[in-house]
């Protein structure tokens, strides 16, 4: 188990895409961070996309996404698409060049501008938070699942406690980014999860050393859709509190009402309860191409509120209460249209 864990850590950011032999495939590296004082946030995503053979949505391509979030204001989003031949990536290290937009473990620089009306540019350094008690990658799924055919979508947090510094330029307006706390993440798969709510907090208010990763996902098998599976991982004061095995994820509870989501789970040793919520106006809708040939809608905000409680039953019911007013990531992936949003691109 330890050997498997060390290998997973060492290869966390290696690109899984293998060209034509990968078949239908999507793979993303995304970075997000918030200003501690205001909660203002950015999100940047580098994506590899390839259809299933014969699906015919798009030729293999790379995507660059960027969004600027300010609480109470409409998010500003930009995107670029380009032929995948213009992307450089590696199966043995972390060093990307997507049509001139670069990304590695210590910096990222690029722009998104050829879809829609907005242009966003970034030039940022990434620095590990030296005071973090545990800055190892976080694996929200059982380790064995990363090399298994199911689930078809995988995700991990390669760098959970980092700061970003530099500039983020939105339609010509330069914003200084000064040690904003956030995370660097990696996900991939042969298809997107059929439906999910996903949340992350990289540092709670007054508890910068605590990290939450949670999802409530439904999977479709033929005509049948599963109930929500809700894996929960909380890193607090250097310790990982994990409720993420398959059976545990089925037992965990979730109530997703679009922009207000509550979840809970417990075993013999611990109990985690939480809520993530945001105003409708804080979301933006995006189209996510899906390798089998359909298109998902992602409702995306990075200025949500979150409240979490952790009860350690093994420590006589010791409870920690964590919260943030506006630094939680909250995404909803769906094929439904009753949310009322029109995707930007």
XYZ file of C-alpha atoms in Angstrom, residues 6-309:
304
model
C 4.373 6.840 -3.143
C 3.997 6.034 -6.846
C 0.665 7.869 -6.977
C 2.217 10.921 -5.348
C 5.228 10.924 -7.670
C 3.078 10.692 -10.815
C 0.166 12.886 -9.691
C 0.725 15.497 -12.405
C 1.900 13.215 -15.225
C -0.358 13.445 -18.280
C -2.430 10.280 -18.800
C -3.310 11.007 -22.439
C -1.601 8.649 -24.919
C -2.848 10.014 -28.222
C -4.981 7.810 -30.455
C -4.535 4.794 -28.179
C -6.400 6.641 -25.414
C -9.657 6.631 -27.403
C -12.173 9.123 -26.064
C -10.396 11.204 -23.438
C -10.524 14.454 -21.538
C -7.818 15.661 -19.176
C -7.566 18.907 -17.252
C -5.164 20.719 -14.996
C -6.886 23.495 -13.119
C -5.725 26.098 -10.659
C -7.921 28.163 -8.378
C -7.302 30.677 -5.611
C -9.039 33.324 -3.513
C -8.010 36.597 -1.978
C -8.287 35.978 1.773
C -9.819 39.379 2.546
C -12.411 39.795 -0.206
C -12.884 36.227 -1.439
C -12.353 37.413 -5.028
C -11.198 34.410 -7.037
C -9.693 33.160 -10.259
C -9.915 29.799 -12.009
C -7.655 28.642 -14.852
C -7.976 25.350 -16.717
C -5.764 23.639 -19.307
C -7.638 20.807 -21.072
C -6.864 18.014 -23.546
C -9.920 16.734 -25.415
C -10.423 13.827 -27.821
C -13.734 12.325 -28.996
C -14.632 8.689 -28.927
C -13.911 7.304 -32.388
C -16.803 8.305 -34.633
C -18.423 10.637 -32.096
C -17.546 13.590 -34.299
C -18.037 16.604 -32.008
C -14.588 18.045 -32.524
C -11.154 17.210 -33.802
C -8.634 16.500 -30.987
C -8.031 19.850 -29.359
C -6.661 21.782 -26.451
C -8.684 24.251 -24.417
C -7.647 27.148 -22.209
C -10.214 28.526 -19.782
C -10.101 31.402 -17.308
C -12.706 33.027 -15.051
C -12.562 36.025 -12.713
C -15.045 35.969 -9.810
C -16.023 38.892 -7.598
C -18.766 38.368 -5.020
C -21.971 40.079 -6.108
C -20.803 40.657 -9.691
C -21.260 38.578 -12.816
C -18.224 36.338 -13.400
C -16.048 37.185 -16.414
C -15.061 34.115 -18.445
C -12.806 33.551 -21.450
C -11.837 30.505 -23.477
C -9.492 29.495 -26.290
C -9.615 26.368 -28.439
C -6.792 25.169 -30.687
C -5.734 21.958 -32.492
C -4.181 19.473 -30.089
C -1.122 19.338 -32.329
C -0.290 22.733 -30.814
C 0.004 21.274 -27.313
C 3.079 19.855 -25.593
C 2.653 17.603 -22.553
C 4.513 14.751 -20.901
C 3.748 11.314 -19.492
C 6.882 11.456 -17.323
C 6.933 14.962 -15.833
C 4.802 18.077 -15.340
C 5.612 20.575 -18.065
C 2.864 21.819 -20.395
C 2.840 24.210 -23.323
C -0.644 24.701 -24.751
C -0.299 26.862 -27.842
C 2.100 29.145 -25.954
C 0.358 28.920 -22.568
C 2.748 27.238 -20.134
C 2.223 25.375 -16.862
C 4.529 23.528 -14.479
C 4.742 23.000 -10.725
C 6.025 26.519 -10.016
C 4.441 28.822 -12.619
C 1.798 29.350 -15.276
C 1.525 31.937 -18.018
C -0.921 32.314 -20.883
C -4.169 33.758 -22.172
C -7.678 32.749 -23.236
C -9.466 34.811 -25.863
C -10.687 33.199 -29.101
C -14.155 32.145 -27.900
C -16.669 34.715 -26.694
C -16.022 38.417 -26.183
C -13.568 38.431 -23.262
C -9.797 38.201 -23.049
C -8.025 37.043 -19.893
C -4.253 36.818 -19.419
C -2.281 35.375 -16.511
C 1.324 35.336 -15.367
C 1.577 33.643 -11.982
C 4.067 31.880 -9.751
C 3.052 28.900 -7.614
C 4.627 28.464 -4.195
C 4.112 25.707 -1.659
C 2.846 26.986 1.690
C 5.784 26.164 3.936
C 3.720 26.224 7.120
C 1.243 23.617 5.907
C 1.392 20.526 8.128
C 0.669 18.159 5.241
C 1.088 19.267 1.633
C 1.123 15.819 0.035
C -1.300 15.221 -2.854
C -4.863 14.366 -1.864
C -6.576 11.376 -3.490
C -10.357 11.727 -2.985
C -10.953 8.274 -4.490
C -9.638 4.891 -3.320
C -6.093 4.502 -4.669
C -6.898 1.313 -6.582
C -9.557 3.146 -8.610
C -7.003 5.353 -10.376
C -5.766 2.425 -12.468
C -9.152 0.693 -12.747
C -11.623 1.092 -15.639
C -14.323 2.363 -13.267
C -15.137 5.023 -12.401
C -14.428 6.512 -15.819
C -13.597 9.936 -14.364
C -10.612 10.390 -12.020
C -9.521 13.389 -9.990
C -6.821 14.354 -7.500
C -5.360 17.425 -5.847
C -1.672 17.468 -6.742
C -0.816 20.581 -4.700
C -3.472 21.304 -2.054
C -1.750 24.136 -0.164
C -0.161 26.685 -2.491
C -0.168 30.421 -3.054
C -0.260 32.251 -6.375
C 1.419 35.592 -7.033
C 1.646 37.725 -10.160
C -0.913 39.304 -12.463
C -4.343 38.403 -13.820
C -5.555 40.719 -16.591
C -9.280 40.883 -17.420
C -10.129 42.737 -20.638
C -7.081 44.951 -20.176
C -7.605 45.604 -16.454
C -4.645 44.297 -14.460
C -5.255 42.700 -11.061
C -2.304 42.092 -8.744
C -2.356 38.628 -7.187
C -0.379 38.660 -3.939
C -0.008 35.255 -2.267
C -3.604 34.160 -2.853
C -4.178 30.731 -1.324
C -5.491 27.969 -3.539
C -4.770 24.596 -5.111
C -3.483 22.873 -8.237
C -5.608 19.977 -9.450
C -5.592 17.230 -12.091
C -8.487 15.211 -13.506
C -9.010 12.931 -16.494
C -11.189 10.190 -17.897
C -12.881 8.551 -20.857
C -16.087 10.463 -20.119
C -17.391 13.019 -17.673
C -19.351 11.876 -14.640
C -23.027 11.817 -15.625
C -24.156 14.269 -12.952
C -22.421 15.809 -9.958
C -22.033 18.541 -7.418
C -18.391 19.167 -6.548
C -16.918 21.311 -3.815
C -13.510 22.288 -2.515
C -12.159 24.620 0.148
C -8.421 25.323 0.074
C -8.107 27.001 3.460
C -11.036 27.954 5.681
C -11.474 31.339 7.349
C -9.050 31.331 10.282
C -7.963 27.761 9.436
C -5.636 28.046 6.416
C -4.257 24.553 7.077
C -7.607 22.794 6.480
C -8.763 21.447 3.107
C -12.091 19.951 2.010
C -12.759 17.907 -1.126
C -16.276 16.532 -1.618
C -18.504 15.400 -4.471
C -21.997 13.996 -4.864
C -22.122 12.097 -8.153
C -24.630 10.017 -10.080
C -23.474 7.389 -12.579
C -25.538 6.030 -15.444
C -25.473 2.347 -16.367
C -27.679 1.743 -19.391
C -31.086 3.262 -18.615
C -30.441 3.314 -14.861
C -28.967 6.147 -12.803
C -27.417 5.482 -9.405
C -28.356 7.493 -6.334
C -25.778 10.040 -5.213
C -22.367 8.657 -4.271
C -20.689 11.147 -1.944
C -16.985 10.630 -1.161
C -15.722 13.093 1.455
C -12.108 13.969 2.309
C -11.127 16.538 4.934
C -7.514 17.389 5.754
C -7.374 19.189 9.115
C -4.318 20.011 11.219
C -2.198 17.652 9.123
C -4.530 14.659 9.424
C -6.722 13.171 6.696
C -10.298 12.281 7.626
C -11.588 10.116 4.809
C -15.055 8.750 4.026
C -14.452 7.714 0.425
C -14.610 3.945 -0.092
C -17.299 2.849 -2.545
C -19.579 1.485 0.154
C -19.002 4.504 2.335
C -19.756 6.876 -0.568
C -23.077 5.077 -1.109
C -23.927 5.327 2.597
C -23.054 9.001 2.845
C -25.983 11.378 2.417
C -26.462 14.319 0.052
C -29.174 16.804 -0.827
C -28.410 18.851 -3.948
C -30.841 21.690 -4.648
C -28.827 23.402 -7.370
C -27.180 26.269 -5.482
C -27.577 24.829 -1.969
C -25.979 21.458 -1.234
C -25.722 19.594 2.051
C -23.827 16.367 2.711
C -22.878 14.101 5.591
C -21.125 10.845 6.305
C -19.928 8.826 9.259
C -18.261 5.606 10.267
C -17.248 4.120 13.603
C -14.509 6.725 14.109
C -15.748 10.018 12.725
C -18.606 12.060 11.349
C -18.434 14.886 8.796
C -21.361 17.166 8.002
C -21.326 20.107 5.631
C -23.138 22.596 3.479
C -21.961 24.524 0.398
C -24.105 27.289 -1.060
C -23.934 30.415 -3.216
C -26.108 33.035 -4.857
C -27.306 32.230 -8.354
C -25.616 35.355 -9.719
C -22.210 34.057 -8.611
C -22.332 31.188 -11.136
C -21.401 31.057 -14.790
C -22.465 28.276 -17.188
C -19.957 26.533 -19.463
C -20.203 23.751 -22.053
C -18.044 20.697 -21.352
C -17.565 18.472 -24.394
C -17.995 14.805 -23.486
C -16.028 12.153 -25.446
C -19.101 9.939 -26.163
C -20.592 12.799 -28.201
C -22.835 14.830 -25.919
C -22.233 18.141 -24.160
C -22.570 18.705 -20.419
C -23.328 22.022 -18.731
C -21.074 23.055 -15.843
C -22.397 25.708 -13.445
C -19.260 27.134 -11.878
C -18.477 29.465 -8.975
C -15.413 29.925 -6.806
C -16.943 32.343 -4.259
C -19.372 30.034 -2.454
C -19.860 29.705 1.297
C -19.131 26.492 3.180
C -19.752 25.187 6.694
C -18.279 21.888 7.897
C -18.222 20.070 11.210
